[in-house]
Coordinates of C-alpha atoms and ligand atoms in Angstrom, one line a residue:
X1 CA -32.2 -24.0 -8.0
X2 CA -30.9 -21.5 -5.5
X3 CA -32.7 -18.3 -4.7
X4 CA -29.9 -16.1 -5.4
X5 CA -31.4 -13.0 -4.7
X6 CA -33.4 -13.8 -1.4
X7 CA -30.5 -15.6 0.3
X8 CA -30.1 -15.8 4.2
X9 CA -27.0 -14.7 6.2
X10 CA -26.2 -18.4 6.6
X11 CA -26.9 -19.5 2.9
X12 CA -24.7 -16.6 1.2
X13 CA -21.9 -17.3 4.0
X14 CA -21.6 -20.8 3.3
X15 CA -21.8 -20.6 -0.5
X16 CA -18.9 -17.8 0.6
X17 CA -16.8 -20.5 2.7
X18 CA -17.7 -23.5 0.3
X19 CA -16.8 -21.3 -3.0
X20 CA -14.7 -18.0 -2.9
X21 CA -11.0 -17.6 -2.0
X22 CA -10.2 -14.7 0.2
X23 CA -6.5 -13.0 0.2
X24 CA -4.4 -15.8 1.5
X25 CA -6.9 -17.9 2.5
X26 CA -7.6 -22.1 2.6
X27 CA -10.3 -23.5 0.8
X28 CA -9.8 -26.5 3.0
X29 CA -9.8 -24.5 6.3
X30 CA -11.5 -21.7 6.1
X31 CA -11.7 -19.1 9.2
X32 CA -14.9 -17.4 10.3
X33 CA -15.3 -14.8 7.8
X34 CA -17.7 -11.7 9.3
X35 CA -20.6 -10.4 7.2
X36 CA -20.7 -6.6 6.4
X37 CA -23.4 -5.8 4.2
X38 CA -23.0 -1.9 5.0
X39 CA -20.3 1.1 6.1
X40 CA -21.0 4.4 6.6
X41 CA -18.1 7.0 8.2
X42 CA -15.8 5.3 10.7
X43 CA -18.3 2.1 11.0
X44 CA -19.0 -1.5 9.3
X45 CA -22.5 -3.3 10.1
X46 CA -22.3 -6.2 10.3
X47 CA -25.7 -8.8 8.8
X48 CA -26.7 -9.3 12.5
X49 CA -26.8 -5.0 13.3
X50 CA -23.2 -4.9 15.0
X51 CA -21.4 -2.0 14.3
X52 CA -17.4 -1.9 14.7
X53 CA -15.3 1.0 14.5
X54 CA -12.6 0.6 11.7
X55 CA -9.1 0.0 12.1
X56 CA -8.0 -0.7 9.0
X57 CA -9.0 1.9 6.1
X58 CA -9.7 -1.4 4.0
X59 CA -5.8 -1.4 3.9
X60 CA -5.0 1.7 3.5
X61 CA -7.8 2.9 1.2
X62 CA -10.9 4.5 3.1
X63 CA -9.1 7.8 4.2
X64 CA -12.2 9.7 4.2
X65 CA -14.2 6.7 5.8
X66 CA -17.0 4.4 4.1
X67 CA -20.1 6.2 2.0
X68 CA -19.0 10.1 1.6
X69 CA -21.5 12.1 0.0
X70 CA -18.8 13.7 -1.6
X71 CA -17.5 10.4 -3.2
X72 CA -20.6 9.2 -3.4
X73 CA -21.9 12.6 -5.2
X74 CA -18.9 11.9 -7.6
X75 CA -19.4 8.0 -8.8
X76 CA -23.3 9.4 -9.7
X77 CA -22.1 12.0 -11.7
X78 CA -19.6 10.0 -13.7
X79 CA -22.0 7.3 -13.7
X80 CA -24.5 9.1 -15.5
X81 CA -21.8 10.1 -18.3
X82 CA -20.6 6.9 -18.6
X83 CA -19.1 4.5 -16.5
X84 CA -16.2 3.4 -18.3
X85 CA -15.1 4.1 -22.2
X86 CA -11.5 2.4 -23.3
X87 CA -8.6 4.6 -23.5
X88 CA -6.7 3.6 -26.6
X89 CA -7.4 6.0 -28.6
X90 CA -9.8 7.7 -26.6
X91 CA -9.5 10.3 -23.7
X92 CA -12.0 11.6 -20.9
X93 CA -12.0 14.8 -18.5
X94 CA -11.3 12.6 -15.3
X95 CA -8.4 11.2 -16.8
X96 CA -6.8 13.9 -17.9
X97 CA -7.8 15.8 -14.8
X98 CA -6.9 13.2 -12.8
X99 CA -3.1 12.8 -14.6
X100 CA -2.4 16.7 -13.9
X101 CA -3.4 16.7 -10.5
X102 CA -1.1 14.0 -9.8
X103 CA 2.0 15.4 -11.7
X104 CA 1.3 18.7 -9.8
X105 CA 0.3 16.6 -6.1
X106 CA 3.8 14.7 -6.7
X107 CA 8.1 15.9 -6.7
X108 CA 8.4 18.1 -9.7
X109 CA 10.7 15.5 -11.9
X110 CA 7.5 13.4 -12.4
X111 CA 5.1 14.6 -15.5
X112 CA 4.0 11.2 -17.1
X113 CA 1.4 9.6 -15.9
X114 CA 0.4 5.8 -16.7
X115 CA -2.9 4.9 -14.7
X116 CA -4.0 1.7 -14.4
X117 CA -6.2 -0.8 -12.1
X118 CA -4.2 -1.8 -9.1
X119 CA -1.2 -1.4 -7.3
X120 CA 0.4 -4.6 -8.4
X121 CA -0.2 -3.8 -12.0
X122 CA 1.2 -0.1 -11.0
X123 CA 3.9 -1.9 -9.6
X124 CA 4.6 -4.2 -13.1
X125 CA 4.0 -1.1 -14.8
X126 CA 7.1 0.7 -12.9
X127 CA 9.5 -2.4 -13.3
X128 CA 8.8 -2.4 -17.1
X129 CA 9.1 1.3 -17.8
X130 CA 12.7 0.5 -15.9
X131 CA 13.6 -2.0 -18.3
X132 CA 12.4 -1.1 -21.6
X133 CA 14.1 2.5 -20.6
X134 CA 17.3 0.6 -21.0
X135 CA 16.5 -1.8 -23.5
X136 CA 15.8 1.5 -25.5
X137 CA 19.1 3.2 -24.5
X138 CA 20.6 0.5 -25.4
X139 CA 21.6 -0.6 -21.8
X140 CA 20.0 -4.5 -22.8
X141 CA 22.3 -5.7 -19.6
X142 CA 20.6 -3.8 -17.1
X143 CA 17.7 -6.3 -16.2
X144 CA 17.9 -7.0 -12.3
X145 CA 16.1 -5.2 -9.5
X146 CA 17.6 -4.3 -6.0
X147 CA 14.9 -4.5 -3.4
X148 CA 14.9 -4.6 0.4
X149 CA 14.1 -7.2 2.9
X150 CA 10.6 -7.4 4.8
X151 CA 9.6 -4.7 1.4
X152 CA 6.1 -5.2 0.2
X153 CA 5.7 -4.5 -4.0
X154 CA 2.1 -6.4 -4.8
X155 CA 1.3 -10.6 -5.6
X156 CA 1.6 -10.2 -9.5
X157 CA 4.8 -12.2 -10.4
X158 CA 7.2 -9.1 -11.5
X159 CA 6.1 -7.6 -8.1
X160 CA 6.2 -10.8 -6.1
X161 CA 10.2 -11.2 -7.1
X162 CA 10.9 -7.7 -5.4
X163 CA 8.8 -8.8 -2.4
X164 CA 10.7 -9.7 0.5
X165 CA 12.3 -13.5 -0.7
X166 CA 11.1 -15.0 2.9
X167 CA 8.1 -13.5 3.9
X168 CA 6.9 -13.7 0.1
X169 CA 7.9 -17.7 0.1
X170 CA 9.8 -17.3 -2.9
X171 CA 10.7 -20.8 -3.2
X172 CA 7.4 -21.7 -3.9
X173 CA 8.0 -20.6 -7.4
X174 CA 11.9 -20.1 -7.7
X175 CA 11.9 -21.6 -11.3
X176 CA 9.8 -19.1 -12.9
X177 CA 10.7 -16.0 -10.4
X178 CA 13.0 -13.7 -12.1
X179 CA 16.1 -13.9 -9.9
X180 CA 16.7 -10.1 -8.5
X181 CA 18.9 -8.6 -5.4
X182 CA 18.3 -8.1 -1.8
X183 CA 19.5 -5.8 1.0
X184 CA 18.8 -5.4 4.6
X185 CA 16.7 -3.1 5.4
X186 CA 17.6 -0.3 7.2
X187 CA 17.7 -0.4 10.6
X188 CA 18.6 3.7 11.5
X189 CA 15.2 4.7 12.8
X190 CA 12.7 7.5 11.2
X191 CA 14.4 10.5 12.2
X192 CA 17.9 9.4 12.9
X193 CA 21.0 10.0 10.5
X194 CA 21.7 6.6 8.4
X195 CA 23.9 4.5 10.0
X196 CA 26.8 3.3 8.9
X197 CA 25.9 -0.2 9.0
X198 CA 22.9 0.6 6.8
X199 CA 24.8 2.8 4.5
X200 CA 27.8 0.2 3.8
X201 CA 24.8 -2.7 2.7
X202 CA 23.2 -0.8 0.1
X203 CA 26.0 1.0 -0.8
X204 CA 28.3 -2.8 -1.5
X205 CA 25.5 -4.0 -3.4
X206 CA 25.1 -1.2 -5.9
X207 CA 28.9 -1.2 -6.3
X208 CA 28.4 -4.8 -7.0
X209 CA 25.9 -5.3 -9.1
X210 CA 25.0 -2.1 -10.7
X211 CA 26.2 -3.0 -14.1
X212 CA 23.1 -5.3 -14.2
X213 CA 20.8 -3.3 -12.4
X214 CA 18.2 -1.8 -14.0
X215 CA 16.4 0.3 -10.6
X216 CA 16.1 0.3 -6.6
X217 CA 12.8 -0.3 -5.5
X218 CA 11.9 0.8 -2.2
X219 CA 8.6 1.7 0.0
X220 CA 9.6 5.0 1.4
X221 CA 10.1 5.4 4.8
X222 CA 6.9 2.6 5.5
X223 CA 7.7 -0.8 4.9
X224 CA 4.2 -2.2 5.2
X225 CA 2.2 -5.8 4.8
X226 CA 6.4 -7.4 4.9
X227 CA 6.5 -5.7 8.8
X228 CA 5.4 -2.2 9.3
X229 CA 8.7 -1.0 10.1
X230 CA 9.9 2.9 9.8
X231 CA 13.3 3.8 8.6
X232 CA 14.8 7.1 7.9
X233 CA 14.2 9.4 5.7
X234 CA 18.0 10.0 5.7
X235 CA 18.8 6.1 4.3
X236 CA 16.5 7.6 1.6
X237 CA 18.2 10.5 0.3
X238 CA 21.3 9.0 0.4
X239 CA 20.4 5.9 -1.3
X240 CA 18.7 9.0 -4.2
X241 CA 22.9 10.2 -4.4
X242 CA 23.7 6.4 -4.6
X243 CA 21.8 5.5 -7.4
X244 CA 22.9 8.6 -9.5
X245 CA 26.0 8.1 -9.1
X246 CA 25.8 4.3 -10.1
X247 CA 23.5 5.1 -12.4
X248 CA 20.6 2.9 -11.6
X249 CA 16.7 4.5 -11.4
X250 CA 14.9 5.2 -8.3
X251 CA 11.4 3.4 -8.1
X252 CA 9.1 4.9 -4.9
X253 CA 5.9 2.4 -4.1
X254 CA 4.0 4.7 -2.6
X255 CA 0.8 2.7 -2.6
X256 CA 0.7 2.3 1.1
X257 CA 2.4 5.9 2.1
X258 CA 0.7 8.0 -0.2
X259 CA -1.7 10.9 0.1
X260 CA -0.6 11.9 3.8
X261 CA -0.5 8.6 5.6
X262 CA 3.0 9.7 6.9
X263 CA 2.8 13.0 8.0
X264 CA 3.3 14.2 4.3
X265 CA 1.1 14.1 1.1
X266 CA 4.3 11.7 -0.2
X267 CA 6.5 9.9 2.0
X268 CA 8.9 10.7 -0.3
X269 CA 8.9 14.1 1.3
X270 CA 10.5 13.1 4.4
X271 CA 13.8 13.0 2.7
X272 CA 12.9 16.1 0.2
X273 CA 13.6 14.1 -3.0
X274 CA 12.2 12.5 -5.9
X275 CA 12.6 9.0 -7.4
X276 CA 12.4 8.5 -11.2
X277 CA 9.1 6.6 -11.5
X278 CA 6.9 6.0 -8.3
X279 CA 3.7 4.2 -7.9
X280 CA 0.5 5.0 -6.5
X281 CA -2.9 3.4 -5.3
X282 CA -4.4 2.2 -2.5
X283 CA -5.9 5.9 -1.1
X284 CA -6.3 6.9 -4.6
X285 CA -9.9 6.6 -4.5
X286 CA -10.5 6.9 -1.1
X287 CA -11.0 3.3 -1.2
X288 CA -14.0 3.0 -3.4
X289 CA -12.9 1.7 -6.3
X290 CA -9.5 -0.3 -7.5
X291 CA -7.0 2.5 -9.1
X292 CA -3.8 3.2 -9.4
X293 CA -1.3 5.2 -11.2
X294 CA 2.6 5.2 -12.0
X295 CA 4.4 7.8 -12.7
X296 CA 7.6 9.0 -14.3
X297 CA 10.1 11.6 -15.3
X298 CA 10.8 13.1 -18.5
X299 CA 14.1 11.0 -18.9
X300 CA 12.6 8.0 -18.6
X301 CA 9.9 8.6 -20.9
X302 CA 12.1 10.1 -23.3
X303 CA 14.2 6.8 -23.5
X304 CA 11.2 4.5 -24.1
X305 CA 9.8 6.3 -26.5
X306 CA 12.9 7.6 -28.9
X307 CA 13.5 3.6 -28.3
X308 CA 13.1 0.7 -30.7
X309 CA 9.0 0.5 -29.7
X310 CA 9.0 3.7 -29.8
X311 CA 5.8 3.1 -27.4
X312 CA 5.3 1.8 -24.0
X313 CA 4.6 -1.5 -24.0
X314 CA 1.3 -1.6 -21.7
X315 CA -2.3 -1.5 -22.1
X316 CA -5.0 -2.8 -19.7
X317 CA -8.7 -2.7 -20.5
X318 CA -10.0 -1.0 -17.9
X319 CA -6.9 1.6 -18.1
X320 CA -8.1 5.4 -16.4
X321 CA -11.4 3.7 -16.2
X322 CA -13.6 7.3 -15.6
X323 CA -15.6 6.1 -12.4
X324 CA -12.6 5.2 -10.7
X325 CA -10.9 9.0 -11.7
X326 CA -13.6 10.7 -11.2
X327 CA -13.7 9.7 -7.4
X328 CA -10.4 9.8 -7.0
X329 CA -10.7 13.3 -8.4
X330 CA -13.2 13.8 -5.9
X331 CA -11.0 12.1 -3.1
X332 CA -8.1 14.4 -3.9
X333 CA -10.4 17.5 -3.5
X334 CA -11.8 16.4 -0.1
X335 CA -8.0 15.6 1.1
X336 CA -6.8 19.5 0.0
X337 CA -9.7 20.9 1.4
X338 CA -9.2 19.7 4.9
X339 CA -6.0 20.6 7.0
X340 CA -5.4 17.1 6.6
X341 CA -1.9 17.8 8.1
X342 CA -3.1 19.1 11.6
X343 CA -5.4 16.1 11.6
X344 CA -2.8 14.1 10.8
X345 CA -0.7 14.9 14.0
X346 CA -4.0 14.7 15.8
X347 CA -4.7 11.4 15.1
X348 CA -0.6 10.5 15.5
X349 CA -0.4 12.0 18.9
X350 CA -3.5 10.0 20.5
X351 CA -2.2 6.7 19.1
X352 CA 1.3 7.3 20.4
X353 CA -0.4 8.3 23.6
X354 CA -3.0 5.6 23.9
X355 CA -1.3 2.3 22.1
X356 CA 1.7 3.4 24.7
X357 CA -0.1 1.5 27.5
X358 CA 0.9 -1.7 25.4
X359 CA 4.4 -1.0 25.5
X360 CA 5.1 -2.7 29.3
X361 CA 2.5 -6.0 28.7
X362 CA 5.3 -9.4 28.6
X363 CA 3.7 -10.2 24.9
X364 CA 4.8 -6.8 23.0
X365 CA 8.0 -6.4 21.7
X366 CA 7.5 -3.1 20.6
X367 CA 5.3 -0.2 20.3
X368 CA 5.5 2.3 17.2
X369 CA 4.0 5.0 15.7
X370 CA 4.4 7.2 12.3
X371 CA 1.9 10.0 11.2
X372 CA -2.1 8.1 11.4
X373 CA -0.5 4.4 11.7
X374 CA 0.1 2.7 15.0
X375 CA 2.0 -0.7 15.5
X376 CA 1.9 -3.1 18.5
X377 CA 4.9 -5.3 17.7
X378 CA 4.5 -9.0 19.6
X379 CA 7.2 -11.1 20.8
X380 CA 4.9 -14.4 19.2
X381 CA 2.7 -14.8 16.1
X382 CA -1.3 -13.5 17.5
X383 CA -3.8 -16.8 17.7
X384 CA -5.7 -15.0 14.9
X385 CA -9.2 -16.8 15.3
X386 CA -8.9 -15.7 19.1
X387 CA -7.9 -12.3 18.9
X388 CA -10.1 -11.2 15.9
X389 CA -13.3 -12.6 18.3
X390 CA -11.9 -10.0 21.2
X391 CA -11.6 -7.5 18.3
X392 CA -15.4 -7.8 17.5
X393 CA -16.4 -8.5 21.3
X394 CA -15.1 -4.8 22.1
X395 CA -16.6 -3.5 18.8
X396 CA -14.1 -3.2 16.5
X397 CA -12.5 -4.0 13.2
X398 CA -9.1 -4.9 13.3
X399 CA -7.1 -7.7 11.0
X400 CA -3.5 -8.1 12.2
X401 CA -1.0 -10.2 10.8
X402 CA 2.3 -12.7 12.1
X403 CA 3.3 -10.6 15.3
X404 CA 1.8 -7.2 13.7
X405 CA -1.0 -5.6 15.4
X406 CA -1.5 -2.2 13.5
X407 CA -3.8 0.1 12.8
X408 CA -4.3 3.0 10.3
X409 CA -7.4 4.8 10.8
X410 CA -9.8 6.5 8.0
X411 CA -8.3 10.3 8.8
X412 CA -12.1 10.9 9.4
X413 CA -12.5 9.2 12.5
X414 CA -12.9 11.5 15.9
X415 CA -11.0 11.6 19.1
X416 CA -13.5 9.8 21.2
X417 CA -14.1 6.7 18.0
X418 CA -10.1 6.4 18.3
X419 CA -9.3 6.3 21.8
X420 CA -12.2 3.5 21.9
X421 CA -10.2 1.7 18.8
X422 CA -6.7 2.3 20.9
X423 CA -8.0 0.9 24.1
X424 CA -10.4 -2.1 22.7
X425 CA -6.8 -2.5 20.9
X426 CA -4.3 -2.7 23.9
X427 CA -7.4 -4.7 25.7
X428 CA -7.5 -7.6 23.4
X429 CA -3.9 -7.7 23.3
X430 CA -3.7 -7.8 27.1
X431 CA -6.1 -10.5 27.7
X432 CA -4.5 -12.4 24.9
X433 CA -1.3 -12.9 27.3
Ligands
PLP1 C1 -1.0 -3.0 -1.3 C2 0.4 -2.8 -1.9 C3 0.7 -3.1 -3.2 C4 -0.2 -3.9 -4.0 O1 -1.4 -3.2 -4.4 P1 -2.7 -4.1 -4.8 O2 -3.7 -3.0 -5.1 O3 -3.1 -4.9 -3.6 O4 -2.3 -4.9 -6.0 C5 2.0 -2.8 -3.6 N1 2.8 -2.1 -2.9 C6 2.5 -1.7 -1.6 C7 3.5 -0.9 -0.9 C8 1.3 -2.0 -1.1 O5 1.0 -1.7 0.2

């Protein structure tokens, strides 16, 4: 028998390598994976004492940085209430707390909250309340989804199908993939009025198919893990006019954009509008805990409820589990209370400043920033086991992907901790020509 509980570095890593999958991983050739056993502010620790500066939020999640006595103050409170109580049938003050705050955070049109565990699920949870709106209006047609290429919506078969068809290797499960439509994305950049080009795409498809279309769904103004690209907030308002007038909804996956990783609390607030149903997670909890939320307008909750359920159609166990809401509660306060916009543009203006001295090396394509995320664009795919070893060398924690180097910092982290992150960054990628 194994001693469990008094395991070495090296036994618990290779029960890790010879046992546990990690996100798209091989079993059969497994990379280095590298041991945290702590995090604290800006900082993981690794089992040997290293200490690397984060890049990476834990994808998006740790705005206010690792083990907040804030958050931390929060989970012990709820967890001495109780941890977790189902929600059929039974409601909690973080829940409901947590459900106004958002409706009030959020465009005005949204006032129904469904909160659930993860962003895929949120995701699921959005396409369904599209198509059982119609089903109950009596619109059964209206079934398909238009997405973008390179768009991002979650692993969980209904959001894999609006994933970009390439990047998401589609094929791989064509005969059980619900079949849905795909447009360019846009290439008019943040900032710019919408192209033409980008206009006429979207604008043929909905024409086309918007007898069978049941909603849009788009990542506003971020397209995220299908390329970090940045598109403009004009595409997005005029694709809002577009689907009115063909009379398909508006879904917003703000899971990766939302609670000020833009610029603005919402990215949605680039283009000063609202979609009909929009998802949320990621930041939610500030990264402690797997949360998420969708939300929706009156209309749509109106149709699915005077509909032939005459109930939404969803349910998860752990749904508004109360240690999750009451940290994001918790989350949500610390955001408000800091002029998280200033620091924001502070954190914007030193990566567009430092990650700048990538822009002439012969590897980068492109160099790109967008409120606290920062993008080296290669030319080639990064040699991942060689870069991520320069990564840790010059002390910090960085996980790129394809020809994507990026970087989106816990808003915590201070000017000196982020220049270091920027020039260990444009470093490694240097030496890696
Ligand atoms: C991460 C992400 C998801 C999926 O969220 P999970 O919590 O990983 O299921 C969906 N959409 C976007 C835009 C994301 O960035």
């Amino acid at each position: 028998m194994s001693d469990y509980h008094n395991a070495t570095t090296e036994q618990w890593l290779q029960w890790d390598k010879d046992h546990i999958w990690h996100p798209y991983s091989s079993m059969l050739n497994p990379v280095e994976m590298i041991p945290v056993v702590s995090a604290k502010g800006v900082r993981l620790t690794l089992a040997d004492g290293t200490e690397l500066i984060d890049g990476m939020s834990s994808w998006w999640s740790a705005i206010h940085g690792y083990n907040h006595p804030a958050l931390n103050a929060a989970a012990t409170a709820q967890l001495s209430d109780m941890s977790h109580v189902m929600f059929g049938g039974i409601t909690h003050p973080a829940a409901a707390t947590l459900g106004k705050r958002l409706v009030d955070l959020t465009p005005a049109a949204l006032t129904k909250v469904f909160i659930s565990d993860s962003g895929s699920v949120a995701v699921e949870v959005a396409i369904k309340m599209a198509l059982q709106y119609w089903y109950s209006i009596g619109k059964q047609h209206k079934t398909r989804l238009l997405a973008l290429r390179n768009g991002y919506h979650g692993d969980t078969f209904g959001a894999m199908a609006t994933c970009d068809p390439v990047t998401g290797m589609h094929h791989l499960f064509n005969k059980v993939l619900p079949s849905h439509i795909f447009v360019e994305s846009p290439r008019t950049a943040f900032g710019d009025t919408a192209s033409d080009a980008d206009m006429a795409a979207i604008t043929t498809a909905l024409k086309e198919h918007h007898q069978e279309l049941a909603a849009v769904i788009v990542e506003p103004i971020v397209q995220g893990a299908g390329g970090m690209k940045f598109y403009s907030g004009d595409y997005l308002r005029r694709l809002r006019a577009l689907c009115d007038e063909y009379d398909v909804l508006l879904i917003h996956d703000e899971i990766a954009t939302g609670f000020g990783r833009t610029g603005k609390l919402f990215a949605c607030e680039h283009a000063e509008i609202s979609p009909d149903i929009m998802c949320l997670g990621k930041a939610l909890t500030g990264g402690y805990l797997s949360l998420a939320a969708t939300l929706c307008s009156d209309r749509i909750a109106e149709g699915i409820c005077n509909g032939e359920a005459g109930v939404f159609m969803h349910g998860p166990t752990f749904m508004g589990n109360p240690l999750a809401c009451s940290i994001a509660n918790a989350s949500i306060d610390l955001l408000l209370a800091s002029d998280w916009q200033a620091n924001i543009q502070r954190i914007e203006s030193i990566l567009r400043e430092e990650l700048s001295h990538a822009a002439p090396l012969s590897s980068v394509a492109n160099v790109r920033c967008l409120g606290a995320i920062g993008v080296i664009e290669l030319k080639d795919n990064v040699d991942m086991t060689s870069i991520q070893a320069r990564f840790i060398d010059k002390g910090i924690w960085m996980r790129p992907f394809g020809k994507l180097v990026y970087t989106m910092p816990p808003y915590i982290i201070g000017d000196q901790d982020l220049t270091q992150l920027c020039r260990s960054i444009v470093a490694a990628v240097a030496e890696e020509e």
